[in-house]
Coordinates of C-alpha atoms and ligand atoms in Angstrom, one line a residue:
M1 CA -44.1 -41.0 11.0
A2 CA -45.0 -44.5 10.7
S3 CA -43.2 -46.6 14.5
A4 CA -40.4 -48.9 14.7
T5 CA -43.4 -51.3 16.2
A6 CA -45.4 -51.8 13.6
T7 CA -46.8 -55.3 12.6
H8 CA -46.0 -55.7 8.8
P9 CA -47.8 -58.4 7.1
A10 CA -46.6 -62.3 7.8
E11 CA -44.4 -62.7 4.2
T12 CA -41.6 -59.5 4.9
K13 CA -39.2 -60.1 7.0
A14 CA -38.9 -58.1 10.5
P15 CA -36.7 -55.3 11.1
G16 CA -34.0 -55.8 12.7
P17 CA -32.4 -54.2 16.1
K18 CA -30.2 -52.1 13.9
H19 CA -33.9 -51.0 11.9
N20 CA -35.6 -50.5 15.3
I21 CA -32.5 -47.9 16.7
E22 CA -32.5 -46.1 13.9
A23 CA -36.1 -45.3 13.8
M24 CA -35.6 -44.3 17.7
R25 CA -32.9 -42.3 17.6
E26 CA -34.6 -40.5 14.7
E27 CA -37.9 -40.3 16.1
Y28 CA -35.6 -38.9 19.4
Y29 CA -33.9 -35.8 17.3
Q30 CA -37.6 -34.8 15.6
R31 CA -38.9 -35.0 19.2
I32 CA -35.9 -32.4 20.8
A33 CA -35.9 -30.4 18.0
K34 CA -39.0 -29.2 19.1
H35 CA -37.1 -28.2 21.9
G36 CA -34.5 -25.2 20.3
M37 CA -32.0 -29.0 20.8
T38 CA -30.0 -31.3 18.4
P39 CA -27.4 -34.0 18.4
L40 CA -23.6 -32.7 18.5
W41 CA -22.4 -36.8 17.5
K42 CA -24.3 -35.9 13.9
V43 CA -22.2 -33.2 13.1
M44 CA -18.8 -33.5 15.3
S45 CA -16.2 -33.9 12.9
S46 CA -17.6 -31.0 10.3
V47 CA -17.8 -28.3 14.1
V48 CA -14.5 -29.8 15.3
T49 CA -12.9 -30.2 12.8
K50 CA -9.2 -32.1 11.5
E51 CA -7.5 -29.4 10.2
P52 CA -8.6 -26.0 9.1
V53 CA -12.1 -25.9 6.3
T54 CA -12.6 -23.1 4.1
R55 CA -14.8 -21.2 2.0
C56 CA -12.2 -18.5 0.8
Q57 CA -11.1 -19.7 -3.4
P58 CA -7.5 -18.4 -3.8
V59 CA -8.3 -15.4 -6.6
I60 CA -6.3 -12.9 -8.7
W61 CA -8.2 -9.3 -9.7
H62 CA -5.8 -8.1 -12.1
Y63 CA -5.5 -4.0 -12.8
D64 CA -6.6 -3.4 -16.4
D65 CA -9.9 -4.3 -15.3
I66 CA -9.9 -2.9 -12.0
K67 CA -8.7 0.2 -13.0
R68 CA -11.3 0.0 -16.3
L69 CA -14.7 -1.2 -14.1
V70 CA -13.7 1.2 -12.0
M71 CA -13.3 4.8 -13.6
E72 CA -16.2 3.1 -14.9
S73 CA -18.5 4.2 -11.9
G74 CA -17.2 7.6 -12.1
G75 CA -19.2 8.9 -14.6
L76 CA -22.4 7.3 -12.4
I77 CA -22.2 7.9 -9.4
T78 CA -20.0 10.8 -7.4
A79 CA -18.1 10.1 -4.4
E80 CA -20.3 12.6 -1.6
E81 CA -24.0 10.9 -3.2
A82 CA -22.2 7.0 -2.3
E83 CA -20.7 8.4 0.6
R84 CA -17.5 5.5 -0.1
R85 CA -17.5 5.1 -4.2
V86 CA -15.4 1.7 -3.5
L87 CA -15.3 -2.1 -6.1
I88 CA -15.6 -4.9 -3.9
L89 CA -13.6 -7.1 -4.2
E90 CA -15.5 -10.3 -4.2
N91 CA -13.8 -13.5 -3.0
P92 CA -15.5 -16.6 -6.0
G93 CA -16.5 -19.2 -2.7
M94 CA -18.1 -16.3 -1.6
R95 CA -19.9 -14.3 -3.3
G96 CA -22.7 -11.8 -2.1
E97 CA -20.7 -11.8 1.3
S98 CA -18.7 -8.5 0.6
R99 CA -15.6 -10.1 1.7
A100 CA -12.0 -11.5 -0.2
T101 CA -11.4 -13.8 3.2
N102 CA -13.9 -14.7 5.7
T103 CA -12.3 -12.5 8.4
L104 CA -11.1 -9.4 5.7
F105 CA -13.3 -7.5 3.5
A106 CA -11.0 -5.6 -0.5
G107 CA -12.5 -2.9 -2.3
V108 CA -11.0 -0.7 -4.3
Q109 CA -12.2 3.0 -3.9
M110 CA -11.9 6.3 -6.3
I111 CA -11.2 9.6 -5.8
L112 CA -12.0 12.0 -8.6
P113 CA -10.4 15.6 -9.0
G114 CA -12.1 18.2 -6.2
E115 CA -14.1 15.4 -5.2
V116 CA -14.5 14.6 -0.8
A117 CA -15.8 11.0 0.9
P118 CA -17.0 13.1 3.7
A119 CA -16.2 12.2 7.3
H120 CA -17.6 9.3 9.1
R121 CA -16.8 7.5 11.6
H122 CA -17.3 3.5 12.5
V123 CA -15.7 1.0 14.5
S124 CA -14.0 -1.2 12.0
S125 CA -10.8 -0.9 11.6
A126 CA -9.2 -0.1 7.7
I127 CA -6.0 -0.1 6.1
R128 CA -5.7 2.2 2.6
F129 CA -3.0 1.4 0.2
V130 CA -2.6 3.0 -2.1
L131 CA -3.1 2.4 -5.7
D132 CA -2.4 4.8 -7.9
G133 CA -2.7 8.2 -8.6
E134 CA -0.9 11.1 -6.6
G135 CA -2.5 13.7 -4.6
A136 CA -4.8 12.9 -2.2
Y137 CA -5.6 12.9 0.7
T138 CA -7.3 11.0 3.9
A139 CA -7.2 13.1 6.3
V140 CA -7.9 11.7 10.1
E141 CA -7.9 12.1 14.1
G142 CA -6.2 15.6 12.7
E143 CA -3.8 14.7 10.6
K144 CA -3.7 15.4 6.7
S145 CA -2.0 13.2 4.5
Y146 CA -1.4 13.1 1.2
M147 CA -0.8 10.3 -0.6
S148 CA 1.2 8.6 -2.8
P149 CA 1.5 4.5 -3.8
G150 CA 2.7 2.4 -2.4
D151 CA 1.6 4.1 0.9
F152 CA -0.2 2.9 3.2
V153 CA -2.7 4.7 5.6
I154 CA -4.4 2.9 8.9
T155 CA -7.6 4.6 10.3
A156 CA -7.7 2.7 13.0
N157 CA -11.4 1.2 15.8
W158 CA -13.3 4.8 15.6
A159 CA -11.2 7.4 14.9
P160 CA -13.1 10.1 11.9
H161 CA -11.7 10.4 8.0
D162 CA -12.5 12.2 5.6
H163 CA -11.1 11.9 1.7
G164 CA -10.3 14.4 -1.1
N165 CA -8.7 14.9 -4.0
T166 CA -6.7 18.9 -4.3
S167 CA -4.6 16.7 -7.1
N168 CA -6.1 17.0 -10.9
K169 CA -5.4 13.0 -11.7
P170 CA -7.7 10.4 -10.8
M171 CA -7.0 8.2 -7.0
L172 CA -7.2 5.2 -6.2
W173 CA -6.8 3.3 -3.6
L174 CA -7.6 -0.4 -1.9
D175 CA -9.1 0.0 1.8
V176 CA -8.9 -3.6 3.6
L177 CA -11.7 -3.1 6.5
D178 CA -12.5 -5.7 9.4
F179 CA -15.8 -5.5 9.5
P180 CA -16.7 -9.2 8.9
Q181 CA -14.6 -9.4 12.0
V182 CA -16.8 -6.9 13.9
N183 CA -20.0 -8.4 12.2
F184 CA -18.6 -11.7 13.5
F185 CA -19.9 -10.5 16.7
E186 CA -22.2 -8.1 15.9
A187 CA -20.5 -4.8 18.3
S188 CA -20.3 -2.2 14.8
F189 CA -21.7 1.2 15.6
A190 CA -21.2 4.0 12.9
E191 CA -22.2 7.8 12.3
H192 CA -22.0 10.7 10.3
F193 CA -20.6 14.0 10.4
E194 CA -23.0 16.9 9.8
E195 CA -19.4 18.8 8.4
A196 CA -18.6 17.0 5.3
T197 CA -14.3 17.8 5.8
Q198 CA -12.3 17.5 9.6
S199 CA -10.7 20.4 10.7
T200 CA -6.7 19.6 11.0
S201 CA -3.9 20.6 13.6
R202 CA -1.4 18.7 12.4
A203 CA 1.3 19.1 9.6
D204 CA 1.0 16.3 7.2
G205 CA 3.7 13.5 8.3
D206 CA 3.7 14.6 12.2
S207 CA 2.1 11.4 13.2
L208 CA 5.6 9.4 11.5
A209 CA 8.1 11.9 12.6
F210 CA 6.3 11.6 16.2
Y211 CA 6.7 8.5 16.5
G212 CA 8.4 6.5 14.3
S213 CA 11.6 7.9 14.2
G214 CA 12.9 5.4 16.9
V215 CA 11.4 8.7 19.3
L216 CA 8.3 9.2 21.5
P217 CA 7.3 12.6 22.5
D218 CA 7.7 13.1 26.2
G219 CA 3.7 11.7 27.7
A220 CA 3.4 8.9 24.6
P221 CA 1.1 6.6 25.8
A222 CA 2.6 3.6 27.4
H223 CA 0.2 1.0 25.8
M224 CA -1.5 1.8 22.9
N225 CA -3.4 -1.6 21.0
R226 CA -3.1 0.8 16.5
S227 CA -0.2 2.3 15.8
P228 CA -0.7 6.4 16.4
V229 CA 1.0 6.0 12.8
I230 CA -1.3 7.4 10.2
N231 CA 1.2 6.8 7.1
Y232 CA 3.0 4.5 6.8
T233 CA 5.0 5.7 3.1
Y234 CA 6.3 4.0 0.5
A235 CA 9.7 6.2 0.5
R236 CA 10.4 5.6 3.7
T237 CA 9.6 2.0 3.4
R238 CA 10.7 0.5 0.5
P239 CA 14.3 1.6 1.4
I240 CA 15.1 -0.5 3.9
I241 CA 13.5 -4.3 1.9
E242 CA 16.8 -2.7 -0.2
R243 CA 18.7 -2.9 2.7
M244 CA 17.3 -6.7 3.8
M245 CA 18.2 -8.4 0.4
K246 CA 22.1 -6.4 0.2
A247 CA 22.0 -7.9 3.7
G248 CA 21.9 -11.6 2.6
D249 CA 18.5 -11.5 5.1
I250 CA 15.4 -13.4 2.8
D251 CA 13.6 -16.0 4.1
K252 CA 13.5 -18.8 1.6
R253 CA 9.5 -18.4 2.1
H254 CA 8.7 -14.9 1.9
G255 CA 11.8 -13.0 0.5
A256 CA 12.8 -10.2 2.8
R257 CA 10.2 -8.9 4.1
V258 CA 8.7 -6.8 6.9
R259 CA 6.0 -6.7 9.1
Y260 CA 4.2 -2.3 9.4
A261 CA 4.3 -1.8 13.1
N262 CA 3.2 0.3 16.8
P263 CA 6.7 2.4 17.9
I264 CA 4.2 2.3 21.6
N265 CA 4.5 -1.8 21.6
G266 CA 5.7 -3.4 18.5
G267 CA 3.1 -5.0 18.1
P268 CA 1.1 -5.5 14.4
V269 CA -0.7 -1.4 13.4
L270 CA -4.1 -2.3 14.4
P271 CA -5.1 -5.9 16.6
T272 CA -6.8 -7.1 13.7
M273 CA -4.8 -6.9 10.2
G274 CA -1.4 -6.6 9.9
A275 CA 0.2 -5.1 6.9
G276 CA 3.8 -6.5 5.9
L277 CA 6.2 -4.9 2.6
A278 CA 8.2 -7.9 0.6
L279 CA 10.9 -7.5 -1.5
L280 CA 11.2 -10.9 -4.0
P281 CA 14.6 -11.1 -5.6
K282 CA 14.9 -11.3 -9.4
G283 CA 14.6 -15.7 -10.9
F284 CA 13.2 -15.9 -6.8
K285 CA 11.3 -19.5 -6.1
G286 CA 9.7 -19.2 -2.6
E287 CA 9.3 -22.4 -0.9
K288 CA 6.2 -23.1 -0.1
Y289 CA 4.3 -22.0 3.2
R290 CA 1.8 -22.3 4.9
S291 CA -0.2 -20.8 7.8
T292 CA -3.8 -20.2 9.4
E293 CA -4.2 -17.1 8.7
G294 CA -6.2 -15.6 5.5
S295 CA -3.8 -13.4 2.7
I296 CA -4.0 -10.7 0.2
F297 CA -1.8 -9.6 -1.3
V298 CA -1.3 -6.2 -3.6
C299 CA 1.5 -7.0 -6.4
V300 CA 3.8 -2.6 -6.2
E301 CA 6.6 -3.4 -8.2
G302 CA 7.6 -6.3 -10.7
R303 CA 6.1 -9.4 -12.2
G304 CA 5.6 -13.2 -11.7
T305 CA 3.6 -15.8 -10.1
T306 CA 2.6 -17.6 -6.9
T307 CA 0.9 -20.7 -7.0
V308 CA -1.9 -21.8 -4.3
D309 CA -3.0 -25.1 -4.2
G310 CA -1.9 -26.5 -7.4
K311 CA -3.7 -23.1 -9.1
V312 CA -0.9 -20.2 -10.9
L313 CA -2.1 -16.6 -10.2
E314 CA 0.3 -14.5 -12.3
W315 CA 0.8 -11.2 -11.1
G316 CA 2.3 -7.4 -12.6
P317 CA 1.9 -3.5 -11.0
N318 CA -0.9 -3.3 -8.5
D319 CA -2.6 -7.1 -8.8
V320 CA -4.2 -8.0 -6.0
F321 CA -4.5 -11.9 -5.2
V322 CA -6.0 -13.9 -2.0
V323 CA -4.2 -16.9 -0.4
P324 CA -6.1 -18.3 2.1
P325 CA -5.7 -20.7 5.1
W326 CA -4.3 -23.4 5.2
K327 CA -3.5 -23.3 1.4
H328 CA 0.6 -23.8 0.7
F329 CA 1.9 -20.9 -0.7
S330 CA 4.7 -20.8 -2.9
H331 CA 6.1 -17.1 -5.0
N332 CA 8.3 -16.6 -7.7
A333 CA 9.5 -13.8 -9.0
E334 CA 10.2 -13.2 -12.5
K335 CA 12.1 -10.3 -12.0
E336 CA 12.9 -8.3 -8.8
S337 CA 8.9 -7.7 -7.2
V338 CA 7.6 -5.8 -3.8
L339 CA 4.8 -7.6 -2.6
F340 CA 2.2 -5.7 0.2
S341 CA 0.9 -7.8 2.3
I342 CA -2.3 -7.7 4.9
S343 CA -3.6 -10.5 6.8
D344 CA -5.9 -12.0 9.7
R345 CA -3.1 -13.3 12.2
P346 CA -2.7 -10.3 15.0
S347 CA -6.4 -11.2 15.5
Q348 CA -6.0 -15.1 15.2
E349 CA -2.4 -14.1 18.1
A350 CA -4.6 -12.6 20.6
L351 CA -7.1 -15.3 20.5
G352 CA -4.2 -18.0 20.9
I353 CA -5.0 -19.9 17.5
W354 CA -2.6 -19.1 15.2
R355 CA -0.3 -21.4 13.6
E356 CA 1.9 -22.3 10.9
D357 CA 3.5 -24.8 9.3
T358 CA 7.3 -25.0 9.2
R359 CA 7.7 -28.3 7.7
T360 CA 9.8 -28.1 4.6
H361 CA 8.3 -29.8 2.0
Ligands
FE2_1 FE1 -14.5 4.8 5.7

């Protein structure tokens, strides 16, 4: 580039001191760039933001579209060929990145009658929330758990798992995985097994009975950073939020809500993802709320709207929607409704960065 001290024709005005310093800085930035350095003061406000900045957008996927399009994939590829026949729910603010929020993957998986999704394991943990169908199973850690709508199944870090459908109807569920977090740390491993299905040593429901009933087996570990329960069934959880509502234990923002808990330590079910189930009474008009977690919601029952940052998302059964971090949102229920939610709050809490806005508006 031209030097700031270059001579100029006499009739042009000589560059002032400000021009000089800017040219000197520019020349300096170019010189340090050759050494792999760059000035923090030029990017400070964008790397240390005053408030959370997100590319994640509020968005909803309606179940009639999901089901129609996922069913269509059944004629194009088998579960075995695909390994996992899943349509990714991609956030419009992050297309091409396989994520629903900045830290969570979401997809809808379908298993047709007689199909098997072969055994594998990976560092990423998964939550499966059953949307449709009855009688497909997830085999994980020696237990084959048959799933029903509203059930919430976990496969933790490195747990071998396979799925199959022994019923005569397709089964669809929402898969939520933490792999955007694992990949942020560049710490992903995965492997496949020779056998498509694993042998099981426990009866269906053993893990829930042993660990989720107010007792623990002798010899249960004192520390465990993920829950030993495989399937938190809707049949057990739904009546609990009903009781909460009847007892008047209704949060003004979240409704009558429970958090799925690890019975060993009372913490979240997985170290990277937490989940909850909330009952909103008919006519519920939730107060505005925001926190730093990015959340994925599923309407399990009912009908209503969630307003996120001024955008109204209208939901009905099995619709899936996203609330980005630090955006105000409020729920309204036209009918008595149940909302399931998953977020990255456990990761943020473990790192000491989770915050919520408790101001009333
Ligand atoms: Fe998997």
